[in-house]
Short mmCIF file of C-alpha atoms in Angstrom, two decimals:
data_model
loop_
_atom_site.label_atom_id
_atom_site.label_comp_id
_atom_site.label_asym_id
_atom_site.label_seq_id
_atom_site.Cartn_x
_atom_site.Cartn_y
_atom_site.Cartn_z
CA MET A 1 -8.15 35.45 -18.62
CA THR A 2 -8.73 32.84 -16.10
CA GLU A 3 -6.21 29.68 -15.38
CA ILE A 4 -8.13 27.14 -13.42
CA LYS A 5 -5.82 24.91 -11.35
CA ALA A 6 -6.12 21.62 -9.58
CA ASN A 7 -6.59 21.51 -6.41
CA MET A 8 -5.05 18.29 -5.67
CA ALA A 9 -2.91 15.23 -7.09
CA GLY A 10 -5.36 12.95 -9.25
CA SER A 11 -6.47 11.78 -12.32
CA VAL A 12 -8.57 13.28 -14.92
CA TRP A 13 -11.99 10.88 -14.79
CA LYS A 14 -13.99 13.27 -17.31
CA ILE A 15 -14.00 16.42 -18.82
CA THR A 16 -17.01 18.19 -18.82
CA VAL A 17 -16.86 21.16 -21.34
CA LYS A 18 -15.51 21.74 -24.83
CA GLU A 19 -12.97 24.09 -26.29
CA GLY A 20 -14.90 27.49 -27.33
CA GLU A 21 -17.84 26.56 -25.22
CA ARG A 22 -19.22 29.48 -22.89
CA ILE A 23 -19.62 28.76 -19.10
CA SER A 24 -20.68 30.47 -16.32
CA THR A 25 -19.04 30.44 -12.67
CA GLY A 26 -19.04 27.47 -10.71
CA GLN A 27 -19.95 25.00 -13.81
CA ASP A 28 -17.77 22.04 -13.35
CA ILE A 29 -15.14 21.93 -16.29
CA VAL A 30 -13.18 18.63 -15.22
CA ILE A 31 -14.02 15.54 -12.84
CA LEU A 32 -10.73 14.54 -11.23
CA GLU A 33 -10.58 11.57 -9.32
CA SER A 34 -8.13 11.25 -6.60
CA MET A 35 -7.95 8.33 -3.89
CA LYS A 36 -11.11 6.50 -5.33
CA MET A 37 -13.05 9.65 -4.91
CA GLU A 38 -14.35 11.87 -7.60
CA ILE A 39 -13.80 15.47 -7.11
CA PRO A 40 -15.73 18.07 -9.01
CA ILE A 41 -13.30 21.17 -10.28
CA ALA A 42 -15.60 24.36 -11.08
CA SER A 43 -14.98 27.43 -12.97
CA GLU A 44 -14.01 30.47 -10.98
CA ALA A 45 -14.71 32.62 -13.87
CA SER A 46 -17.56 32.96 -16.62
CA GLY A 47 -16.52 33.53 -20.16
CA GLN A 48 -15.43 31.38 -23.01
CA VAL A 49 -12.97 27.59 -22.54
CA ILE A 50 -10.26 28.96 -24.56
CA LYS A 51 -8.37 26.35 -24.16
CA LEU A 52 -8.21 22.82 -22.23
CA SER A 53 -4.87 22.08 -20.82
CA VAL A 54 -5.69 17.97 -19.99
CA SER A 55 -7.10 15.34 -21.35
CA GLU A 56 -9.30 12.06 -19.77
CA GLY A 57 -6.85 10.00 -18.53
CA ASP A 58 -4.17 12.66 -17.75
CA PHE A 59 -2.45 12.62 -13.94
CA VAL A 60 -2.41 15.83 -12.60
CA ASN A 61 -0.44 17.75 -9.88
CA GLU A 62 -1.89 20.29 -7.60
CA GLY A 63 -1.26 23.62 -8.84
CA ASP A 64 -1.81 22.71 -12.51
CA VAL A 65 -3.59 24.05 -15.15
CA LEU A 66 -6.28 22.35 -15.92
CA ALA A 67 -8.25 24.68 -18.53
CA THR A 68 -8.02 28.92 -19.71
CA ILE A 69 -11.04 30.61 -19.32
CA GLU A 70 -11.75 34.22 -20.62
CA MET Q 1 0.37 -25.38 6.75
CA PHE Q 2 1.00 -24.21 3.44
CA GLU Q 3 4.67 -23.31 2.50
CA LYS Q 4 4.24 -20.18 0.75
CA ILE Q 5 1.02 -17.54 -0.04
CA LEU Q 6 1.13 -14.77 -2.40
CA ILE Q 7 -0.42 -11.45 -1.22
CA ALA Q 8 -2.70 -10.22 -3.84
CA ASN Q 9 -2.97 -6.76 -1.69
CA ARG Q 10 -1.14 -3.79 -0.65
CA GLY Q 11 -0.40 -1.04 2.59
CA GLU Q 12 -1.57 -2.19 5.72
CA ILE Q 13 -3.99 -5.29 5.27
CA ALA Q 14 -0.69 -6.69 3.26
CA ALA Q 15 1.57 -5.91 6.19
CA ARG Q 16 -0.96 -7.37 8.94
CA ILE Q 17 -1.33 -10.53 6.57
CA ILE Q 18 2.65 -11.00 6.21
CA ARG Q 19 2.76 -10.94 10.08
CA THR Q 20 0.81 -13.67 10.78
CA CYS Q 21 2.40 -15.89 7.82
CA ARG Q 22 5.79 -15.15 9.66
CA LYS Q 23 3.94 -16.39 12.99
CA LEU Q 24 2.64 -19.79 11.26
CA GLY Q 25 6.11 -19.99 9.41
CA VAL Q 26 4.49 -19.74 6.33
CA GLN Q 27 6.67 -17.52 3.44
CA THR Q 28 5.68 -14.65 1.91
CA VAL Q 29 5.14 -13.18 -1.63
CA ALA Q 30 4.22 -9.47 -2.16
CA VAL Q 31 3.14 -7.69 -5.43
CA TYR Q 32 3.57 -4.02 -5.84
CA SER Q 33 2.86 -1.45 -8.30
CA GLU Q 34 5.40 0.97 -9.54
CA ALA Q 35 4.05 3.85 -6.85
CA ASP Q 36 4.11 1.42 -4.08
CA LYS Q 37 7.85 0.19 -4.62
CA ASP Q 38 9.00 1.89 -1.16
CA GLY Q 39 6.11 -0.16 0.42
CA ALA Q 40 7.22 -1.30 3.96
CA PHE Q 41 4.83 -4.17 2.90
CA VAL Q 42 6.93 -4.67 -0.36
CA ARG Q 43 10.35 -5.33 1.77
CA MET Q 44 8.07 -6.85 4.76
CA ALA Q 45 7.60 -10.23 2.55
CA ASP Q 46 10.18 -13.10 1.79
CA GLU Q 47 9.72 -12.21 -1.83
CA SER Q 48 8.27 -9.27 -3.72
CA TYR Q 49 7.77 -8.54 -7.76
CA LEU Q 50 6.55 -5.66 -9.36
CA LEU Q 51 3.42 -5.75 -11.25
CA GLY Q 52 3.09 -2.43 -13.38
CA PRO Q 53 2.14 0.90 -13.12
CA ALA Q 54 0.34 2.29 -10.58
CA LYS Q 55 -2.93 2.59 -12.46
CA VAL Q 56 -5.21 -0.90 -10.17
CA SER Q 57 -6.13 -2.20 -13.70
CA GLU Q 58 -2.52 -2.60 -14.43
CA SER Q 59 -1.57 -3.76 -11.24
CA TYR Q 60 -3.62 -5.09 -8.53
CA MET Q 61 -6.32 -5.62 -10.08
CA ASN Q 62 -4.55 -7.25 -13.36
CA SER Q 63 -5.25 -10.89 -12.25
CA THR Q 64 -3.32 -12.59 -15.37
CA LYS Q 65 -0.28 -10.97 -14.23
CA ILE Q 66 -1.03 -11.95 -10.49
CA LEU Q 67 -1.57 -15.74 -11.67
CA THR Q 68 1.63 -15.61 -14.07
CA ILE Q 69 3.73 -14.25 -10.76
CA ALA Q 70 1.90 -16.68 -8.85
CA ARG Q 71 2.90 -19.82 -10.92
CA GLU Q 72 6.39 -18.50 -11.30
CA SER Q 73 7.35 -18.17 -7.94
CA LYS Q 74 5.59 -21.17 -6.66
CA VAL Q 75 2.75 -20.44 -3.89
CA ASP Q 76 0.28 -22.50 -2.73
CA ALA Q 77 -2.20 -20.22 -2.24
CA ILE Q 78 -3.68 -16.16 -2.57
CA HIS Q 79 -4.58 -14.26 0.27
CA PRO Q 80 -6.73 -11.56 -1.19
CA GLY Q 81 -7.13 -8.99 1.16
CA TYR Q 82 -9.98 -6.89 1.15
CA GLY Q 83 -11.15 -4.83 -1.64
CA PHE Q 84 -9.53 -5.16 -5.23
CA LEU Q 85 -9.71 -9.05 -6.47
CA SER Q 86 -11.35 -10.23 -2.79
CA GLU Q 87 -14.93 -10.37 -4.02
CA ASN Q 88 -14.41 -11.25 -7.62
CA ALA Q 89 -15.56 -14.73 -8.23
CA SER Q 90 -13.90 -15.13 -11.52
CA PHE Q 91 -10.72 -14.34 -9.94
CA ALA Q 92 -10.92 -17.28 -7.39
CA LYS Q 93 -12.18 -19.49 -10.43
CA LYS Q 94 -9.10 -19.07 -11.81
CA CYS Q 95 -7.23 -19.78 -8.93
CA GLU Q 96 -8.73 -23.04 -8.45
CA GLN Q 97 -8.34 -23.97 -12.24
CA GLU Q 98 -4.68 -23.07 -11.44
CA GLY Q 99 -4.26 -25.33 -8.79
CA LEU Q 100 -3.79 -22.84 -6.35
CA THR Q 101 -5.94 -22.25 -2.85
CA PHE Q 102 -8.02 -19.05 -3.09
CA ILE Q 103 -7.69 -18.08 1.17
CA GLY Q 104 -11.64 -17.40 1.11
CA PRO Q 105 -14.70 -18.66 0.10
CA SER Q 106 -15.66 -20.59 -3.11
CA TRP Q 107 -16.06 -18.86 -6.27
CA GLN Q 108 -19.91 -19.83 -6.09
CA ALA Q 109 -20.37 -18.26 -2.54
CA ILE Q 110 -18.44 -15.06 -3.79
CA GLU Q 111 -20.70 -14.82 -6.35
CA SER Q 112 -23.78 -15.53 -5.29
CA MET Q 113 -23.41 -13.19 -2.19
CA GLY Q 114 -21.44 -10.60 -4.99
CA SER Q 115 -25.50 -9.97 -6.64
CA LYS Q 116 -27.19 -8.02 -3.91
CA ILE Q 117 -30.62 -9.24 -5.26
CA LYS Q 118 -29.92 -12.87 -5.42
CA ALA Q 119 -28.53 -12.54 -1.42
CA ARG Q 120 -31.29 -10.79 -0.86
CA LYS Q 121 -33.46 -13.70 -1.63
CA MET Q 122 -31.35 -16.46 -0.74
CA MET Q 123 -31.38 -15.33 3.06
CA GLU Q 124 -35.09 -14.39 2.71
CA ASN Q 125 -35.77 -18.16 1.80
CA ALA Q 126 -33.74 -18.95 5.10
CA GLY Q 127 -35.96 -17.60 7.18
CA ILE Q 128 -33.76 -13.97 7.53
CA PRO Q 129 -35.04 -10.93 7.85
CA VAL Q 130 -34.37 -8.67 4.88
CA ILE Q 131 -35.07 -5.21 4.62
CA PRO Q 132 -38.93 -4.83 2.43
CA GLY Q 133 -37.64 -4.01 -1.14
CA SER Q 134 -37.29 -5.01 -4.65
CA ASN Q 135 -36.79 -8.44 -4.89
CA THR Q 136 -36.64 -7.93 -9.07
CA PRO Q 137 -33.74 -6.30 -11.07
CA LEU Q 138 -35.06 -2.35 -12.14
CA THR Q 139 -33.38 -1.53 -15.40
CA THR Q 140 -35.63 1.47 -15.55
CA ALA Q 141 -37.01 4.61 -13.69
CA GLU Q 142 -40.31 3.32 -14.44
CA ASP Q 143 -39.97 0.08 -12.60
CA ALA Q 144 -38.17 1.68 -9.91
CA ALA Q 145 -40.80 4.14 -9.05
CA LEU Q 146 -43.85 1.35 -9.34
CA ALA Q 147 -41.61 -0.58 -6.69
CA ALA Q 148 -41.15 2.49 -4.65
CA ASP Q 149 -45.13 3.14 -4.92
CA ARG Q 150 -45.48 -0.38 -3.15
CA ILE Q 151 -42.77 -0.58 -0.52
CA GLY Q 152 -43.22 3.11 0.72
CA TYR Q 153 -40.86 6.39 0.76
CA PRO Q 154 -38.19 7.13 1.45
CA VAL Q 155 -36.21 4.38 0.21
CA MET Q 156 -32.30 3.46 -0.77
CA LEU Q 157 -31.91 3.20 -4.34
CA LYS Q 158 -28.57 0.79 -4.85
CA ALA Q 159 -26.84 -1.26 -7.49
CA SER Q 160 -27.21 -4.74 -7.21
CA ALA Q 161 -23.30 -5.16 -8.14
CA GLY Q 162 -22.36 -2.40 -5.86
CA GLY Q 163 -20.57 -2.21 -2.74
CA GLY Q 164 -18.47 0.79 -0.66
CA GLY Q 165 -21.49 3.19 -1.13
CA ILE Q 166 -20.89 3.73 -5.05
CA GLY Q 167 -23.99 4.27 -6.80
CA MET Q 168 -26.32 4.08 -3.49
CA ALA Q 169 -28.33 7.25 -3.11
CA GLU Q 170 -31.40 8.28 -0.69
CA VAL Q 171 -34.80 9.16 -2.45
CA TYR Q 172 -37.73 10.69 -0.85
CA ASN Q 173 -39.74 10.81 -3.14
CA GLU Q 174 -40.99 9.96 -7.15
CA GLN Q 175 -39.73 12.95 -8.73
CA GLU Q 176 -36.47 12.40 -7.07
CA LEU Q 177 -36.01 9.15 -7.99
CA LYS Q 178 -36.61 9.66 -11.36
CA LYS Q 179 -33.69 12.33 -11.47
CA VAL Q 180 -31.26 10.06 -9.59
CA PHE Q 181 -32.07 6.40 -11.19
CA SER Q 182 -29.89 6.97 -14.49
CA SER Q 183 -26.97 8.80 -13.16
CA ASN Q 184 -26.44 5.83 -10.49
CA SER Q 185 -27.33 3.38 -12.69
CA LYS Q 186 -25.20 4.72 -15.56
CA ARG Q 187 -22.21 5.05 -12.71
CA ALA Q 188 -22.93 1.41 -11.39
CA SER Q 189 -22.64 -0.40 -15.12
CA LEU Q 190 -19.08 1.80 -15.70
CA LEU Q 191 -17.85 0.76 -12.41
CA PHE Q 192 -18.84 -2.64 -11.63
CA GLY Q 193 -20.08 -3.43 -15.24
CA ASP Q 194 -23.95 -3.54 -14.07
CA GLY Q 195 -26.47 -1.30 -13.99
CA THR Q 196 -28.73 -3.37 -12.14
CA MET Q 197 -30.75 -1.46 -9.61
CA PHE Q 198 -32.72 -2.40 -6.68
CA ILE Q 199 -34.63 -0.51 -4.00
CA GLU Q 200 -34.84 -1.14 -0.36
CA LYS Q 201 -36.78 0.63 2.27
CA LYS Q 202 -35.07 3.20 4.31
CA ILE Q 203 -34.45 1.88 7.86
CA VAL Q 204 -34.73 5.35 9.92
CA ASN Q 205 -33.13 5.70 12.96
CA ALA Q 206 -30.55 2.64 12.18
CA ARG Q 207 -27.70 1.42 13.42
CA HIS Q 208 -24.97 -0.66 11.17
CA ILE Q 209 -24.09 -3.31 13.25
CA GLU Q 210 -22.70 -6.78 11.89
CA ILE Q 211 -21.57 -10.54 12.44
CA GLN Q 212 -18.02 -12.31 12.29
CA LEU Q 213 -18.74 -15.50 11.07
CA LEU Q 214 -16.24 -18.67 10.17
CA ALA Q 215 -16.64 -21.75 8.73
CA ASP Q 216 -14.87 -24.68 7.91
CA SER Q 217 -14.91 -27.25 5.64
CA HIS Q 218 -16.09 -29.79 7.79
CA GLY Q 219 -19.58 -27.94 8.03
CA ASN Q 220 -18.33 -26.00 11.49
CA ALA Q 221 -19.38 -22.82 11.60
CA VAL Q 222 -19.00 -20.25 14.37
CA HIS Q 223 -19.80 -16.64 15.04
CA LEU Q 224 -17.28 -13.93 16.67
CA PHE Q 225 -19.68 -11.88 17.98
CA ASP Q 226 -20.58 -7.88 16.92
CA ARG Q 227 -19.19 -5.11 15.54
CA GLU Q 228 -21.15 -1.50 15.69
CA CYS Q 229 -19.96 0.36 12.66
CA SER Q 230 -22.69 3.26 12.69
CA ILE Q 231 -20.25 6.02 12.53
CA GLN Q 232 -19.90 6.60 8.39
CA ARG Q 233 -19.56 9.01 6.23
CA ARG Q 234 -20.12 8.41 2.75
CA HIS Q 235 -21.43 5.66 3.16
CA GLN Q 236 -17.97 4.57 4.39
CA LYS Q 237 -17.13 3.53 7.84
CA ILE Q 238 -14.79 5.70 10.48
CA ILE Q 239 -14.90 4.60 13.76
CA GLU Q 240 -15.59 0.78 14.54
CA GLU Q 241 -16.05 -0.94 18.09
CA ALA Q 242 -16.81 -4.53 19.29
CA PRO Q 243 -18.75 -5.82 21.23
CA SER Q 244 -21.77 -3.35 20.25
CA PRO Q 245 -22.74 -0.70 23.10
CA PHE Q 246 -26.23 -0.96 21.94
CA ILE Q 247 -27.94 -4.28 21.36
CA SER Q 248 -29.08 -7.01 24.04
CA GLU Q 249 -27.23 -10.03 25.28
CA SER Q 250 -30.24 -11.73 23.52
CA THR Q 251 -30.70 -9.63 20.30
CA ARG Q 252 -26.36 -10.60 19.98
CA GLN Q 253 -27.31 -14.10 20.42
CA ARG Q 254 -30.43 -13.97 17.85
CA MET Q 255 -28.25 -12.19 15.62
CA GLY Q 256 -25.14 -14.65 15.81
CA ARG Q 257 -27.58 -17.19 15.30
CA ALA Q 258 -29.16 -16.02 12.07
CA ALA Q 259 -25.46 -15.29 10.43
CA VAL Q 260 -24.63 -18.75 10.86
CA LYS Q 261 -27.30 -19.86 9.61
CA ALA Q 262 -27.09 -17.32 6.47
CA ALA Q 263 -23.34 -19.19 6.11
CA GLU Q 264 -24.91 -22.53 6.51
CA THR Q 265 -27.43 -21.57 3.84
CA ILE Q 266 -24.58 -21.09 1.04
CA ASN Q 267 -22.63 -23.62 2.69
CA TYR Q 268 -19.52 -20.91 3.21
CA GLN Q 269 -16.05 -21.64 4.02
CA ASN Q 270 -13.48 -19.20 5.81
CA ALA Q 271 -14.26 -15.96 7.08
CA GLY Q 272 -17.08 -13.83 6.18
CA THR Q 273 -19.16 -11.11 7.62
CA ILE Q 274 -22.72 -10.63 7.58
CA GLU Q 275 -23.65 -6.48 8.02
CA PHE Q 276 -27.36 -5.64 9.49
CA LEU Q 277 -29.35 -2.52 9.61
CA VAL Q 278 -30.85 -2.68 13.39
CA ASP Q 279 -33.46 0.12 14.47
CA HIS Q 280 -34.59 0.98 17.54
CA LYS Q 281 -36.68 -1.51 19.26
CA GLU Q 282 -33.60 -4.10 18.56
CA ASN Q 283 -35.29 -5.57 15.02
CA PHE Q 284 -32.56 -6.41 12.84
CA TYR Q 285 -32.39 -6.88 9.02
CA PHE Q 286 -30.20 -8.64 6.52
CA LEU Q 287 -27.93 -5.84 4.63
CA GLU Q 288 -25.15 -7.60 2.99
CA MET Q 289 -22.85 -10.38 3.13
CA ASN Q 290 -18.65 -9.79 2.68
CA THR Q 291 -17.11 -12.91 1.55
CA ARG Q 292 -13.87 -11.79 2.45
CA LEU Q 293 -11.76 -10.08 5.57
CA GLN Q 294 -12.81 -7.13 6.73
CA VAL Q 295 -11.01 -3.53 7.38
CA GLU Q 296 -12.16 -3.64 11.03
CA HIS Q 297 -11.61 -7.14 12.10
CA PRO Q 298 -9.29 -5.73 14.81
CA VAL Q 299 -11.84 -5.13 16.88
CA THR Q 300 -13.08 -8.69 16.68
CA GLU Q 301 -9.72 -10.15 17.11
CA GLU Q 302 -9.05 -7.86 20.43
CA ILE Q 303 -12.03 -9.22 22.60
CA THR Q 304 -11.95 -12.59 21.25
CA GLY Q 305 -8.38 -13.27 21.34
CA ILE Q 306 -8.72 -15.23 18.22
CA ASP Q 307 -6.29 -14.05 14.80
CA ILE Q 308 -8.75 -14.30 12.01
CA VAL Q 309 -6.24 -13.97 9.47
CA GLU Q 310 -4.61 -17.03 11.08
CA GLN Q 311 -7.72 -19.00 10.99
CA GLN Q 312 -8.63 -18.58 7.42
CA LEU Q 313 -5.07 -19.80 6.39
CA LYS Q 314 -5.92 -22.96 8.58
CA ILE Q 315 -9.49 -22.94 6.80
CA ALA Q 316 -8.25 -22.88 3.52
CA ASN Q 317 -5.78 -25.21 4.40
CA GLY Q 318 -8.40 -27.87 5.42
CA GLU Q 319 -8.31 -27.57 9.23
CA ARG Q 320 -11.50 -27.99 11.48
CA ILE Q 321 -11.90 -24.83 13.74
CA GLU Q 322 -10.73 -25.21 16.66
CA TYR Q 323 -13.15 -23.83 18.57
CA ASP Q 324 -17.29 -24.39 19.22
CA GLN Q 325 -19.93 -21.50 19.75
CA GLU Q 326 -19.83 -22.55 23.61
CA SER Q 327 -16.34 -21.60 24.08
CA LEU Q 328 -15.64 -18.59 22.51
CA PHE Q 329 -16.66 -15.04 24.90
CA ILE Q 330 -15.73 -11.81 25.16
CA THR Q 331 -13.48 -9.95 27.09
CA GLY Q 332 -13.25 -6.34 27.11
CA HIS Q 333 -14.48 -3.78 24.57
CA SER Q 334 -11.96 -2.47 21.45
CA ILE Q 335 -12.21 0.57 19.49
CA GLU Q 336 -10.52 0.99 15.95
CA ALA Q 337 -10.54 5.03 14.26
CA ARG Q 338 -9.80 4.84 10.70
CA ILE Q 339 -6.46 7.40 10.06
CA TYR Q 340 -7.90 9.23 6.72
CA ALA Q 341 -5.32 11.59 4.45
CA GLU Q 342 -8.49 13.56 3.56
CA ASP Q 343 -9.43 17.09 5.01
CA PRO Q 344 -11.41 17.00 8.50
CA VAL Q 345 -14.35 19.31 7.10
CA SER Q 346 -14.48 19.21 3.10
CA PHE Q 347 -13.53 14.65 3.50
CA TYR Q 348 -11.73 15.96 0.09
CA PRO Q 349 -8.44 13.25 -0.16
CA SER Q 350 -4.92 15.11 0.61
CA PRO Q 351 -2.26 13.00 -0.76
CA GLY Q 352 1.23 14.09 -0.79
CA GLN Q 353 4.75 14.11 1.30
CA ILE Q 354 4.61 12.85 4.81
CA THR Q 355 6.84 14.59 6.99
CA ARG Q 356 6.47 13.76 10.39
CA TRP Q 357 4.73 10.40 11.53
CA GLU Q 358 4.83 9.24 14.85
CA LEU Q 359 2.48 6.53 16.52
CA PRO Q 360 1.93 6.62 20.71
CA GLU Q 361 2.46 3.35 21.96
CA GLY Q 362 1.45 1.64 25.35
CA ILE Q 363 -0.71 -0.94 26.70
CA GLY Q 364 -4.00 -1.46 24.72
CA ILE Q 365 -2.53 0.33 21.74
CA ARG Q 366 -2.19 -1.28 18.08
CA HIS Q 367 -1.51 0.02 15.23
CA GLU Q 368 -2.37 -1.38 11.84
CA THR Q 369 -0.24 0.55 9.08
CA ALA Q 370 1.93 0.32 6.52
CA ILE Q 371 3.57 4.08 6.36
CA GLU Q 372 6.37 5.11 7.56
CA LYS Q 373 8.50 8.61 8.16
CA ASN Q 374 9.34 9.22 4.96
CA SER Q 375 6.04 7.69 3.03
CA LYS Q 376 4.39 9.77 0.07
CA VAL Q 377 0.82 9.28 -0.10
CA THR Q 378 -0.15 9.08 -3.71
CA PRO Q 379 -3.59 9.61 -5.15
CA PHE Q 380 -3.73 5.88 -6.70
CA TYR Q 381 -5.39 4.20 -3.94
CA ASP Q 382 -8.03 4.42 -1.10
CA PRO Q 383 -7.03 7.71 1.87
CA MET Q 384 -6.83 5.03 5.05
CA LEU Q 385 -2.86 5.65 6.25
CA ALA Q 386 -3.52 3.51 8.99
CA LYS Q 387 -6.04 1.79 11.65
CA LEU Q 388 -5.68 3.03 15.34
CA VAL Q 389 -6.56 -0.05 17.50
CA VAL Q 390 -7.54 0.44 21.37
CA SER Q 391 -8.71 -2.03 23.89
CA GLY Q 392 -9.94 -1.90 27.60
CA SER Q 393 -11.63 -3.70 30.37
CA SER Q 394 -14.55 -1.38 29.30
CA ARG Q 395 -15.82 0.94 27.32
CA SER Q 396 -15.43 4.02 28.68
CA GLU Q 397 -11.62 2.94 29.32
CA ALA Q 398 -11.43 2.36 25.83
CA ILE Q 399 -12.89 5.88 24.75
CA GLN Q 400 -10.23 7.45 27.22
CA LEU Q 401 -7.59 5.53 25.88
CA LEU Q 402 -8.40 6.03 22.09
CA ASN Q 403 -8.37 9.86 22.77
CA ASP Q 404 -4.91 9.89 24.51
CA ALA Q 405 -3.45 8.52 21.77
CA LEU Q 406 -5.14 10.37 19.02
CA GLU Q 407 -3.89 13.23 21.36
CA ASP Q 408 -0.31 11.95 20.78
CA TYR Q 409 -0.68 11.04 17.46
CA ARG Q 410 1.68 13.14 15.24
CA VAL Q 411 1.21 13.23 11.46
CA GLU Q 412 2.55 15.97 9.52
CA GLY Q 413 3.06 17.39 5.41
CA ILE Q 414 -0.47 15.82 4.81
CA LYS Q 415 -3.94 16.80 6.30
CA THR Q 416 -5.53 14.18 8.10
CA ASN Q 417 -9.16 12.93 9.60
CA ILE Q 418 -7.83 13.18 13.07
CA PRO Q 419 -9.14 16.36 14.14
CA MET Q 420 -12.51 14.51 13.16
CA LEU Q 421 -12.55 11.59 15.31
CA LYS Q 422 -11.59 13.36 18.06
CA LYS Q 423 -14.70 15.62 17.73
CA VAL Q 424 -17.00 12.65 17.56
CA ILE Q 425 -15.39 10.21 20.38
CA ASN Q 426 -16.08 13.31 22.87
CA HIS Q 427 -19.44 13.62 21.77
CA GLU Q 428 -22.15 13.11 24.33
CA LYS Q 429 -24.14 10.75 21.81
CA PHE Q 430 -20.78 8.25 21.20
CA ILE Q 431 -19.79 8.39 24.67
CA GLU Q 432 -23.60 7.60 25.67
CA GLY Q 433 -22.99 4.60 22.78
CA THR Q 434 -26.35 5.87 20.83
CA THR Q 435 -24.75 6.90 17.76
CA LEU Q 436 -26.63 6.40 14.38
CA THR Q 437 -25.70 6.08 10.69
CA SER Q 438 -26.83 9.65 10.49
CA PHE Q 439 -24.20 10.18 13.70
CA ILE Q 440 -21.95 12.46 10.78
CA GLU Q 441 -25.04 14.51 8.98
CA ASP Q 442 -26.67 14.67 12.13
CA HIS Q 443 -24.15 15.99 15.00
CA TYR Q 444 -20.33 16.39 13.61
CA LEU Q 445 -21.64 18.40 10.50
CA PRO Q 446 -23.29 20.70 12.30
CA MET Q 447 -20.53 21.29 14.82
CA LEU Q 448 -18.35 22.61 11.99
CA SER Q 449 -20.50 25.05 10.92
CA LYS Q 450 -21.16 26.63 14.94
#
């Protein structure tokens, strides 16, 4: 099981995967917006998205879990 | 002069405007979001009012709330600063309808320059050179491909309502164009409410040089010379200087005259900037007009001795410009470095708690900032922390001063672009004054991978 965490504070601009979806390493799962810049967060693992912990518009801090991959 | 004005902005530019207001004896009203409640600019103002949550749509872009505060605090005028509502024609119009003076041009002038396609046409008709491009709105990838074929690749794909490099793409062939068209158009419609695109020929080996203008309501217009802004990342400026080390005196005069003509063509009033691209033969092409105060205005103030914010207030108050073109001249050289909260390698933003903030002081050093020792840099707004502005009697003196000042600049707790700025200003191309808009890609990024 791999937790994908935010590497900086910002708001969730877009979620690009769905729960249950199979994804591969390097695929973008969430796009954060911080300081007027969009930062794609890619998955570090391949597998199934078992949980999305955030919704679009949510504010996240550095280190917050965005999604869980198994 | 106005008795009291409201500043519809935040951070360093709000602080900058308040300073001039104090000098002129004008009272100030600051507005701020919850994220900025401890901001220096809030304390500097004579009165301050909370706008709402951090989100810009609920704070600095909330024109209804801002106008309500303006009414209740009984101000005479609103200064929009840059960004946010500064180039929003409908906000300027609403101010007028409320009987408030908008410190800037008329809403009609903002509107005509806000559409990049319309602006291109107006400038072309006025005899000002524009970049070869499409003068009709492009709404499909097929239309765009036809236009690009006519102009010849490489081309720049741009959003008509765009700005700040958003929605812009450099395209080398039809396949690439078709690939990026829909995504860029979609982004433009999402961000600007208008997905209309246009195409311009890509000017290779280009420099970004702009002319500062002042125009009053009595038909007088002057230019305050040029600024060289070629050092950019993601189409955003990082280092600006005045005057440009590249153009000859005769090109400077020709560009200045073209800019004044552009202002007269659209009956422009207040401070404004015409941005040009300049090729290696010193041919210059109209890029766009910024109908507001620019971030980099201090370098022009340094070489002319003119307080541009003061001129904005006086012009908005119906006064005449105190200068004619012949009485204006350049003294010395000035450079501005933008200090950003960002990783110097990935350019990713770096919000967080500042733990150390010590700025160098001395002759020829000017700071524009609203950051203090214990400031927290939030992720909600632009990453610019401060502007470091130096001036010397010559360009080499200014570069030396900037280098020394950057060495003594102490910021801890967050990452900044200071290491990058030092590398850039010590690069031989920068020292020679031969930098192009592609400098970061051509010289800085390769330095990192060495």
